[in-house]
Coordinates of C-alpha atoms and ligand atoms in Angstrom, one line a residue:
X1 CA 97.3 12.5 47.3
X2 CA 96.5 11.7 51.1
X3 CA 93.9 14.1 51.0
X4 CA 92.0 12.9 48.1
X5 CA 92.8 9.1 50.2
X6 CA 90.8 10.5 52.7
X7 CA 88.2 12.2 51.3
X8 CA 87.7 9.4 49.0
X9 CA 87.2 7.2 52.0
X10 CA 85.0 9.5 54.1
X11 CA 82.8 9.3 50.7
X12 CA 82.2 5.8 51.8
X13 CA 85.0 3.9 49.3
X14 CA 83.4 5.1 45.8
X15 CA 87.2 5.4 44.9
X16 CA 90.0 4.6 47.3
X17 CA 93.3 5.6 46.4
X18 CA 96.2 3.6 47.5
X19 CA 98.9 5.7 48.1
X20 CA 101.9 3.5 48.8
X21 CA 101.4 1.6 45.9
X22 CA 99.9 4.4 43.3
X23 CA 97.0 1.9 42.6
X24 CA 93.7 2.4 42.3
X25 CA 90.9 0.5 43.7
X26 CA 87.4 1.4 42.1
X27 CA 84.3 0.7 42.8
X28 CA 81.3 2.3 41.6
X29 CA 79.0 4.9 42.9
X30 CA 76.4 7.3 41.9
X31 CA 79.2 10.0 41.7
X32 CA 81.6 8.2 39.5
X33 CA 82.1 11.1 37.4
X34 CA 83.2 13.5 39.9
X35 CA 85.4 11.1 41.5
X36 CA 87.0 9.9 37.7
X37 CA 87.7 13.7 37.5
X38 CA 88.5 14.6 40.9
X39 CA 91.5 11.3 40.8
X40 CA 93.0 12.9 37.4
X41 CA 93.3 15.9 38.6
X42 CA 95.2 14.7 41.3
X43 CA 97.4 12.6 39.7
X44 CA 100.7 13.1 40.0
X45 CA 102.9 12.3 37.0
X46 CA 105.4 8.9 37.7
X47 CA 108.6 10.4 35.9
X48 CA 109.8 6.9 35.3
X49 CA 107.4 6.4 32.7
X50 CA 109.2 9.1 30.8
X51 CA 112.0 7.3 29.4
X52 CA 113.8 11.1 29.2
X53 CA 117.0 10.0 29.1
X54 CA 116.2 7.7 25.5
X55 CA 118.1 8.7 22.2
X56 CA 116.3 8.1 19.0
X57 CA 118.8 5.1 18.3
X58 CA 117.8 3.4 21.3
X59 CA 114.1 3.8 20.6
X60 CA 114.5 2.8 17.0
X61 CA 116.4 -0.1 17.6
X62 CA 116.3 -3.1 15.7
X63 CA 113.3 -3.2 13.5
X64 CA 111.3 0.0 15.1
X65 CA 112.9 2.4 12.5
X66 CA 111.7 0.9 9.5
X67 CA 108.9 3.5 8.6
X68 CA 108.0 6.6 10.5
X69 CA 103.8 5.9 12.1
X70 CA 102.2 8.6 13.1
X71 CA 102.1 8.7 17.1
X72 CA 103.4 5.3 17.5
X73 CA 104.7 4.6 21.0
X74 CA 108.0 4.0 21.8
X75 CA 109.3 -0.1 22.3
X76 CA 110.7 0.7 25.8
X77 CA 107.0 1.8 27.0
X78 CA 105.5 -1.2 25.3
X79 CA 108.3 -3.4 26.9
X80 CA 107.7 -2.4 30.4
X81 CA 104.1 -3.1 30.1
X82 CA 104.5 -6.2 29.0
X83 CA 106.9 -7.6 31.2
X84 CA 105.0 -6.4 33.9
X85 CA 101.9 -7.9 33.2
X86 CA 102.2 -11.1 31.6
X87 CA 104.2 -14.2 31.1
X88 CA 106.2 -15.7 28.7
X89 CA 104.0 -17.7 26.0
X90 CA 101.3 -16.0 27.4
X91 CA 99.1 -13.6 24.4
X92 CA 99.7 -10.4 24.1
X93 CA 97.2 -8.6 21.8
X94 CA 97.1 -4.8 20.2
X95 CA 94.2 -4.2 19.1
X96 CA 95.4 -1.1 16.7
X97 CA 99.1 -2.5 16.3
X98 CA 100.0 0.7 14.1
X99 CA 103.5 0.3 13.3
X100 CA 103.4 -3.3 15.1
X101 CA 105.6 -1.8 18.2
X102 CA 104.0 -4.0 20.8
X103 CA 104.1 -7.0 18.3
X104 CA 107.7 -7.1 18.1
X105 CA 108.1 -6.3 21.6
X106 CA 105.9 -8.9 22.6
X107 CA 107.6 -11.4 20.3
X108 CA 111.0 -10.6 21.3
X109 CA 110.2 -11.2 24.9
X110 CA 109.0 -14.7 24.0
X111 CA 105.2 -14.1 24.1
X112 CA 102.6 -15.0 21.4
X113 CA 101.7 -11.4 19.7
X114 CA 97.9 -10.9 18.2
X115 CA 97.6 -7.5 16.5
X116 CA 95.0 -6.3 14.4
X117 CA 94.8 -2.4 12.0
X118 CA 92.1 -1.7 9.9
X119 CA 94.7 0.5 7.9
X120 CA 96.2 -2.1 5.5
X121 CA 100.0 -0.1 5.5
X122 CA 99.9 -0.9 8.7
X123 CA 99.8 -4.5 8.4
X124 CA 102.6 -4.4 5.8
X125 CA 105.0 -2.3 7.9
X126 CA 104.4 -4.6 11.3
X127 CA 104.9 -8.0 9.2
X128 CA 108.0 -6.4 7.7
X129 CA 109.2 -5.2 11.7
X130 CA 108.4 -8.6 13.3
X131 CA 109.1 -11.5 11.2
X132 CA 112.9 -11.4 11.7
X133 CA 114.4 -12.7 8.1
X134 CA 117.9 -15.3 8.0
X135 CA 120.4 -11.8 7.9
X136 CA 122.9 -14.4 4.6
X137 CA 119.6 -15.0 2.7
X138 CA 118.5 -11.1 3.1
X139 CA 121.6 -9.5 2.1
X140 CA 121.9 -11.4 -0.9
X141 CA 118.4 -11.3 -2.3
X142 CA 118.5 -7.1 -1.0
X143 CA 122.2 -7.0 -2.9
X144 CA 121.0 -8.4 -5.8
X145 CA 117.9 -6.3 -5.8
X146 CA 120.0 -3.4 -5.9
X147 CA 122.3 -4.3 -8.5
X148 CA 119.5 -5.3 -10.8
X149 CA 117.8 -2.1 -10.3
X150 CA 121.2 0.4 -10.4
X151 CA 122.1 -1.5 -13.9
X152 CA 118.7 -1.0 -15.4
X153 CA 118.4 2.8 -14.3
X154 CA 122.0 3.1 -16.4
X155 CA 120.6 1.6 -19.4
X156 CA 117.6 3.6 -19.4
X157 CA 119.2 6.8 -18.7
X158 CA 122.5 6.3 -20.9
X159 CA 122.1 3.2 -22.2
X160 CA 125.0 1.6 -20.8
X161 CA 124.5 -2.5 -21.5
X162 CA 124.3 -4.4 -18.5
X163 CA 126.9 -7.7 -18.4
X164 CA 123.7 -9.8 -18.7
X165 CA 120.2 -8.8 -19.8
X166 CA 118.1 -7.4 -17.0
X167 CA 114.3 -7.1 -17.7
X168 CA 112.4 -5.2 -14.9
X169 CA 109.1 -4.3 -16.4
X170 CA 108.4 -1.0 -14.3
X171 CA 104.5 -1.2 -12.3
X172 CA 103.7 2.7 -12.6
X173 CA 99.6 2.6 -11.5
X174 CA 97.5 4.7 -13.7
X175 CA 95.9 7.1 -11.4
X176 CA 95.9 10.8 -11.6
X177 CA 97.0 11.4 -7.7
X178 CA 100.3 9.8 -9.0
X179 CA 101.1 12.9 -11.2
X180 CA 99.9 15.2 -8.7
X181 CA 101.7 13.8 -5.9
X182 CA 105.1 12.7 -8.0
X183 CA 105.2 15.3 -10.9
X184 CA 108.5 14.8 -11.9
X185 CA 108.5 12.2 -14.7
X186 CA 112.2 10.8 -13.9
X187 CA 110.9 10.0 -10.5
X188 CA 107.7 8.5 -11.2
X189 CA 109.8 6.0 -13.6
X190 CA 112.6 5.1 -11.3
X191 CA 109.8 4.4 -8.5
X192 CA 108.2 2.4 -10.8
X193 CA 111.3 0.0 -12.4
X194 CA 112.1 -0.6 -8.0
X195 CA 108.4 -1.4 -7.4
X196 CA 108.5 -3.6 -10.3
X197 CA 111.8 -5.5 -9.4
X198 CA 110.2 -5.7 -5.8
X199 CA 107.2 -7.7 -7.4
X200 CA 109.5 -10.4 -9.0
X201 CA 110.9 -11.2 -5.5
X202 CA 109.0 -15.2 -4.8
X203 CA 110.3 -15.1 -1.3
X204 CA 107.0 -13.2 0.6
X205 CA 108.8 -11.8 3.9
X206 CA 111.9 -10.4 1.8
X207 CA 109.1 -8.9 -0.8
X208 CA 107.0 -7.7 2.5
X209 CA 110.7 -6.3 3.5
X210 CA 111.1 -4.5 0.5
X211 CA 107.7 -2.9 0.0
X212 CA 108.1 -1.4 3.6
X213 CA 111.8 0.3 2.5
X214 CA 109.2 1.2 -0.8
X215 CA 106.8 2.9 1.3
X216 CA 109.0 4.5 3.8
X217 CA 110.8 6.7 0.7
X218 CA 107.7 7.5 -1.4
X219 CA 107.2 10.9 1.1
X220 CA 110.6 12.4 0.6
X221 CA 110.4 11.5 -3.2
X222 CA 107.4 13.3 -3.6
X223 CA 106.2 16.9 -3.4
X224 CA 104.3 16.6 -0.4
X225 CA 104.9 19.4 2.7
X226 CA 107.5 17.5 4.9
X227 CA 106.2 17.1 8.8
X228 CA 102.7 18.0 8.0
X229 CA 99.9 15.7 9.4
X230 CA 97.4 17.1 6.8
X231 CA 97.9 16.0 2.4
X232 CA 99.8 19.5 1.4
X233 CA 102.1 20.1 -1.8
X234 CA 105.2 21.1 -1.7
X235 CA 105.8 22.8 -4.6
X236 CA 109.4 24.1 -4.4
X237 CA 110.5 21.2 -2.3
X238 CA 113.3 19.5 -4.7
X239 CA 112.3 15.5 -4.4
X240 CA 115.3 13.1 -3.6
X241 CA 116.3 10.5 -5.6
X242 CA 114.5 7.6 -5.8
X243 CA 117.4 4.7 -6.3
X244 CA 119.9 6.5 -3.7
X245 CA 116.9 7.0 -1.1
X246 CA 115.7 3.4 -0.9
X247 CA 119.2 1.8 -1.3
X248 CA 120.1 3.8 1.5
X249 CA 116.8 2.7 3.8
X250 CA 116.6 -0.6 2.6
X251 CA 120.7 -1.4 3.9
X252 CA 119.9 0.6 7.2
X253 CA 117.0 -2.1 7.0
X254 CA 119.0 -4.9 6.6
X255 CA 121.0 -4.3 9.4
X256 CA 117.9 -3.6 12.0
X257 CA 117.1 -7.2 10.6
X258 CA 120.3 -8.6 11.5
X259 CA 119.8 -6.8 15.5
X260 CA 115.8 -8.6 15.5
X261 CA 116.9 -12.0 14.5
X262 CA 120.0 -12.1 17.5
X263 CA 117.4 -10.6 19.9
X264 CA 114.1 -13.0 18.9
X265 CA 113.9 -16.2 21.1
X266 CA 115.0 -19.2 18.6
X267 CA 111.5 -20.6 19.5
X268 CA 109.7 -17.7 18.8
X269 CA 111.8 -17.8 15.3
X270 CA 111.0 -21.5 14.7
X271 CA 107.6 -20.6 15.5
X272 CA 106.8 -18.1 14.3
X273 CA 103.1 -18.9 12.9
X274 CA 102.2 -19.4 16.2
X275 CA 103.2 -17.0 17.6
X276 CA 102.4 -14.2 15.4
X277 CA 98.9 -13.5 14.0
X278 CA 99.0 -9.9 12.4
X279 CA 95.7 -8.9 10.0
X280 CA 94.2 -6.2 8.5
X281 CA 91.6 -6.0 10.4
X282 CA 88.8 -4.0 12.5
X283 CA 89.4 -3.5 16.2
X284 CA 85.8 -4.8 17.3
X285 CA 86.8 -8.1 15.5
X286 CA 90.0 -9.8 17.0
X287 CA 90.9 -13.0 16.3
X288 CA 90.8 -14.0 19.6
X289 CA 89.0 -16.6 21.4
X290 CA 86.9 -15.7 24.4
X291 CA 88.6 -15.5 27.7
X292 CA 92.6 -16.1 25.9
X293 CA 94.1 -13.1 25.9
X294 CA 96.6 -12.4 28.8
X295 CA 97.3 -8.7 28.0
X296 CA 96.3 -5.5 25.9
X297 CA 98.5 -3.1 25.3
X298 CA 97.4 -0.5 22.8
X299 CA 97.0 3.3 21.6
X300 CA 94.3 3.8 20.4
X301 CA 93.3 6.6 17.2
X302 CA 92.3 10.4 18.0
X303 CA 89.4 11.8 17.1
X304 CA 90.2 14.2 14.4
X305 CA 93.9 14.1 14.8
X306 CA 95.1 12.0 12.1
X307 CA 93.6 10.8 9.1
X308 CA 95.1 8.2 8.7
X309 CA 93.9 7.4 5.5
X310 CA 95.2 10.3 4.5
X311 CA 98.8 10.3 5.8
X312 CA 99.3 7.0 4.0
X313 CA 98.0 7.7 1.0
X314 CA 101.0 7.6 -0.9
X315 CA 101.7 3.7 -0.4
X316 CA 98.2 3.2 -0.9
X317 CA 98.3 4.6 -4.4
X318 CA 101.7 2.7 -5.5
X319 CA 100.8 -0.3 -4.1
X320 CA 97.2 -0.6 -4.7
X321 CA 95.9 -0.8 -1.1
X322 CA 92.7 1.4 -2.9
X323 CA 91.3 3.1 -5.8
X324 CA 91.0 6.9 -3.8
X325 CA 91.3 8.1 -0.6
X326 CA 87.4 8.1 0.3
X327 CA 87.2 4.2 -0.6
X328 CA 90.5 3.8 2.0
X329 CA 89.4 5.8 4.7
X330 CA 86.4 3.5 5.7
X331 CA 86.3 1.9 8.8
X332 CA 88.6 4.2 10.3
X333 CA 87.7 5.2 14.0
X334 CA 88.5 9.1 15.0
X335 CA 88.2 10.5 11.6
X336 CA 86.3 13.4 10.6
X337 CA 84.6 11.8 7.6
X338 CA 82.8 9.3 8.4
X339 CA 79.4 8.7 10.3
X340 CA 78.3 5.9 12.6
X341 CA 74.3 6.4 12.7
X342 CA 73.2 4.3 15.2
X343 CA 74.3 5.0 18.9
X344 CA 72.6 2.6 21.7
X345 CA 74.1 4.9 24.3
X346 CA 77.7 5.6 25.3
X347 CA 78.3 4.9 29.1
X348 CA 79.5 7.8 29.9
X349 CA 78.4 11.1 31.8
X350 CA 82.0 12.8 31.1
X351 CA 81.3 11.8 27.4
X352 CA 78.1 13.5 27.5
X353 CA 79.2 16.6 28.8
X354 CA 82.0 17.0 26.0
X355 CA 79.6 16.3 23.2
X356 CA 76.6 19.0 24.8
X357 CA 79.6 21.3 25.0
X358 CA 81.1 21.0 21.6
X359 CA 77.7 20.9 20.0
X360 CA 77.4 24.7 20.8
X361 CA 80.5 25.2 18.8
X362 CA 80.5 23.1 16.2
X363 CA 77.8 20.4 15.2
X364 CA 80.4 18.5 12.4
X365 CA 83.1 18.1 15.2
X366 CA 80.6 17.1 18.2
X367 CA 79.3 14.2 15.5
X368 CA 82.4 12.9 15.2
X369 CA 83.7 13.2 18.8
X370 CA 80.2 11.2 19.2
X371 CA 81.0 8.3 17.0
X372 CA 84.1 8.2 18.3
X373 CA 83.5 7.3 21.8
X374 CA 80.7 5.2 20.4
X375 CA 83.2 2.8 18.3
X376 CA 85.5 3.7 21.2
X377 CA 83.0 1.7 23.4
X378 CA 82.6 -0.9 21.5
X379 CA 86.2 -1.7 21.1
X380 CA 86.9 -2.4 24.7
X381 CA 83.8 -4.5 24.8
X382 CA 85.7 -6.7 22.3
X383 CA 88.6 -6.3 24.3
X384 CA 86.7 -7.2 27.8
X385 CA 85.3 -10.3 25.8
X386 CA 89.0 -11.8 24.3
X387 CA 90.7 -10.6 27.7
X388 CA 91.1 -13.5 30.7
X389 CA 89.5 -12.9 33.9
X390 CA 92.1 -10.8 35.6
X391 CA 94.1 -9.7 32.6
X392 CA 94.9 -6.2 32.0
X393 CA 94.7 -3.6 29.2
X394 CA 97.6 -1.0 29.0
X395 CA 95.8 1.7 27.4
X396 CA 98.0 4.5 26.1
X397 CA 96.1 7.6 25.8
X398 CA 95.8 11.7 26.1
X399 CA 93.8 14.3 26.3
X400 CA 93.2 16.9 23.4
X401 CA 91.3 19.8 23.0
X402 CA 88.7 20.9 20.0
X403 CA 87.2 24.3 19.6
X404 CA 88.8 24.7 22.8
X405 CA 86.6 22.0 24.1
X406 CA 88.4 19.5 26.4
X407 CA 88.5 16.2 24.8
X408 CA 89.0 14.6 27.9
X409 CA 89.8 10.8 26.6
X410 CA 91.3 9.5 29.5
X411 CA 88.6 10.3 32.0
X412 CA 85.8 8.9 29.1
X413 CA 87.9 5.7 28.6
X414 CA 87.8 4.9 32.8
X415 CA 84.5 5.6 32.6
X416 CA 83.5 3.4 30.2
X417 CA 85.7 0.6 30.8
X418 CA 84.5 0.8 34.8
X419 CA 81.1 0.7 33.0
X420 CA 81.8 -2.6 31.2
X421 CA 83.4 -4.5 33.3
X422 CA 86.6 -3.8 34.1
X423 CA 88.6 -2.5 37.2
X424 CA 91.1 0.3 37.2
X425 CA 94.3 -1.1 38.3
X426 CA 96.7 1.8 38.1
X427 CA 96.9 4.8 36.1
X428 CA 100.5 5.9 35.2
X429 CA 100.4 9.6 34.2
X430 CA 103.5 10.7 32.2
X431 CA 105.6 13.4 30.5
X432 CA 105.8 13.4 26.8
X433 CA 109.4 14.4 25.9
X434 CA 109.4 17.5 24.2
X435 CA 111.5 16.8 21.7
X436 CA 108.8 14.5 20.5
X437 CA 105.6 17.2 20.8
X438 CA 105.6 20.1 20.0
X439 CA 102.7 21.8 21.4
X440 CA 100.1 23.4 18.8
X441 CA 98.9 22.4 15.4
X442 CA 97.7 24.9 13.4
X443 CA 94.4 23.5 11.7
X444 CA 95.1 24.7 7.9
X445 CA 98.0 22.8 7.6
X446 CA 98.2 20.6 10.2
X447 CA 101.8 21.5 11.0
X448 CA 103.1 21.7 14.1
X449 CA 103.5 25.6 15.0
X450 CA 103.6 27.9 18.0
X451 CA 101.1 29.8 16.2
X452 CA 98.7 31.0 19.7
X453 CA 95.6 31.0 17.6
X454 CA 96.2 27.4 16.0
X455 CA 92.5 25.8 16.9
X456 CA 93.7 22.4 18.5
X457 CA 96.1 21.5 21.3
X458 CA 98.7 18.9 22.1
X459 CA 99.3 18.1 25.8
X460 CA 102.6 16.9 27.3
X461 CA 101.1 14.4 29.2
X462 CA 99.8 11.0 28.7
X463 CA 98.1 8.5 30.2
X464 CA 98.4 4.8 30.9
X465 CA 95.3 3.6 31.8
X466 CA 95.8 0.1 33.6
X467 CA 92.6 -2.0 33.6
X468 CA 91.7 -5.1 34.7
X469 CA 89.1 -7.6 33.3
X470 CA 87.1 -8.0 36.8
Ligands
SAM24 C1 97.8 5.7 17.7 S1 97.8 4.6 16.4 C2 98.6 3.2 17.0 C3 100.1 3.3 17.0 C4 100.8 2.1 17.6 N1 100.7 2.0 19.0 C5 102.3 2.1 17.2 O1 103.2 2.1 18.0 O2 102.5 2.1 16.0 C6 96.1 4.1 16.2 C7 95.9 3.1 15.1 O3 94.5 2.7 15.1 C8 94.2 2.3 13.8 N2 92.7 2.2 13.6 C9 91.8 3.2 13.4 N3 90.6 2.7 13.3 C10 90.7 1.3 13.5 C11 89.7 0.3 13.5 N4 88.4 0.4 13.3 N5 90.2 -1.0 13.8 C12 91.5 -1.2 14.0 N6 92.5 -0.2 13.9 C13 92.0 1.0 13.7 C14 94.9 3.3 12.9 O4 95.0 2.8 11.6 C15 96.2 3.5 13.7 O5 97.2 2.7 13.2

């Protein structure tokens, strides 16, 4: 580290390193690249970013174990961020909330949360984590649920009378992918009669509530390969039961409920519409004004990691979110489908190189890894516009490969957000516990393997790209 300090300052300051403090202090030169590449390489990792010591009930606490998310971060990361960098009642924004981790953080903590998905599951699982419910009201309206539903399964199956007349007409949607995805006809009904008692539920959090404890079951109640990233059936997997599954997630539920309504301010929860603006909606649109937002902290999408469309196609089916999965996956950034044709440059050299490099490999992948740091771009413009002067954006980020290409993501984000307008401020490189990656995919089925030959890798590291809005 001192010798990168000083060779960075013989080089005239084009990036000084401070080593007592771990911060960077940028500013730009005709060699940007080199010295982008030269600090991560000499990064060393800050092991208190690790959180190693975590168990999966403290990272799931309260409301963050409602519905798995593919690579969501865990709260304490988001936490530390945000407490670091901003003050109470100040706006915190995630511009690809996911799962809604930094919402509910943010919110807890007693700031105002703005988050924005395109991916309309999403939406429903963070409204259903941060808008904390009175736990009496809950249980009864959930208890009830549950009763209705358990009594009308009996009659159906063995026509056993209810005490009084329960009518749940069931909401099965006619589409084909049902049948493929549910084949079992027993299922398919039972999932339908809870998703119709859901819809009769006036009270919109407690329905929003619901639907997520819906959603959460529909994988394991289905034949689709368990821990795969990529739409795979499952043929001789045995689906659980409907009824017992989602009673079971929906009381776990209840009580995560009870742990975010202690733990929310009692202004936040009086509130609550100002302080919590959560919308389906596209990253390079927030619902920001200019120059209001105190602090970013997000993770953005991979290219060609997830499709997300994809993963959550189950819940989109049941609950109507879209008629197939090409009409759902639009507007998603980092997927392998779609095409963005017009580029006005990406400001990057680092970029550049990875694309010219991929291109000899594969043209289809270099497209999208293209379009990606293209819509990439454009997102932190939107973030540099809604971001004060002098506020920071936490990004979370690592590096992949392709076609045994480096998909270096954190060195193309510094360079474009340097490019745009912003200032690096620290960069925190940490240790992915392992328990949480394994390290290869392999590319058929998108499972995690430690198949050698599996075409794309997962590092253990990640980045936290702290930059300020000069
Ligand atoms: C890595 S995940 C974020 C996970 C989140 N930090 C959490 O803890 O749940 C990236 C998210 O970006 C979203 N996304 C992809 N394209 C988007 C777009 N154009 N606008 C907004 N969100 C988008 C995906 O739907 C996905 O939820």
């Amino acid at each position: 580290m001192v010798t990168l300090l000083e060779e960075m300052t013989k080089k005239n300051n084009s990036l000084l390193l401070d080593t007592s403090s771990g911060n960077l202090l940028v500013a730009q030169t005709s060699s940007l690249q080199n010295d982008i590449l030269t600090i991560f390489n000499n990064l060393a990792e800050d092991p208190s970013w690790s959180f190693e010591n975590l168990s999966r009930k403290e990272t799931s606490y309260a409301t963050h174990g409602y519905h798995r998310y593919p690579a969501k971060f865990i709260p304490q990361l988001a936490r530390r961020c945000i407490e670091d960098y901003s003050a109470e009642n100040e706006i915190v924004c995630d511009p690809f909330m996911g799962c809604g981790t930094t919402l509910v953080e943010a919110l807890i903590a007693g700031r105002r949360a703005v988050g924005v998905d395109i991916n309309p599951i999403a939406w429903l699982i963070t409204i259903a984590k941060s808008v904390p419910i009175e736990p009496k009201k809950l249980k009864k309206e959930v208890d009830k649920l549950l009763s209705d539903i358990s009594a009308f399964i009996e009659f159906k199956k063995n026509r056993i009378k209810p005490l009084k007349e329960i009518n749940i007409r069931p909401v099965i949607p006619n589409n084909e992918r049902i049948k493929y995805w549910f084949p079992h006809e027993y299922i398919r009904e039972e999932l339908g009669i809870i998703l119709g008692r859901i819809n009769e539920i006036k009270d919109q959090d407690i329905r929003n509530f619901c639907l997520c404890a819906f959603s959460q079951i529909l994988k394991n109640c289905s034949v689709w390969l368990m821990k795969s990233v990529k739409p795979t059936r499952d043929l001789k997997k045995k689906p659980v039961d409907p009824f017992q599954a989602f009673k079971k997630h929906i009381n776990y539920m209840v009580k995560g409920n009870e742990e975010l309504f202690r733990l929310m301010p009692e202004h936040v929860k009086q509130n609550l519409k100002r302080y919590l603006i959560a919308e389906r909606r596209d990253a390079r649109d927030l619902p920001c004004k200019s120059d209001s937002v105190s602090l970013i902290v997000t993770s953005p999408p991979y290219v060609t990691s997830y499709e997300y469309a994809d993963l959550h196609q189950l819940t989109a089916l049941w609950l109507g979110y879209a008629k197939n999965v090409a009409e759902f996956r639009e507007g998603f950034i980092g997927s392998i489908y779609k095409r963005t044709s017009i580029h006005d440059g990406i400001k990057s050299e680092i970029a550049k190189g990875i694309i010219e490099e991929l291109e000899k490999k594969s043209k289809r992948e270099a497209e999208a890894v293209r379009d990606y740091f293209f819509e990439i771009q454009q997102c932190f413009e939107e973030m540099h516009r809604v971001l004060k002067p002098g506020g920071k954006a936490c990004i979370v980020i690592g590096n992949t490969e392709l076609k045994k290409v480096s998909i270096l993501n954190a060195e193309v984000f510094v360079e474009i957000m340097l490019n745009i307008g912003f200032r690096v401020h620290k960069i925190v490189k940490r240790r992915i516990p392992s328990k949480i990656l394994p390290s290869t995919r392999d590319s058929k089925t998108g499972r995690f393997t430690s198949n050698h030959k599996a075409d794309r890798l997962a590092y253990a590291y990640e980045y936290i790209l702290v930059m300020e809005k000069l």
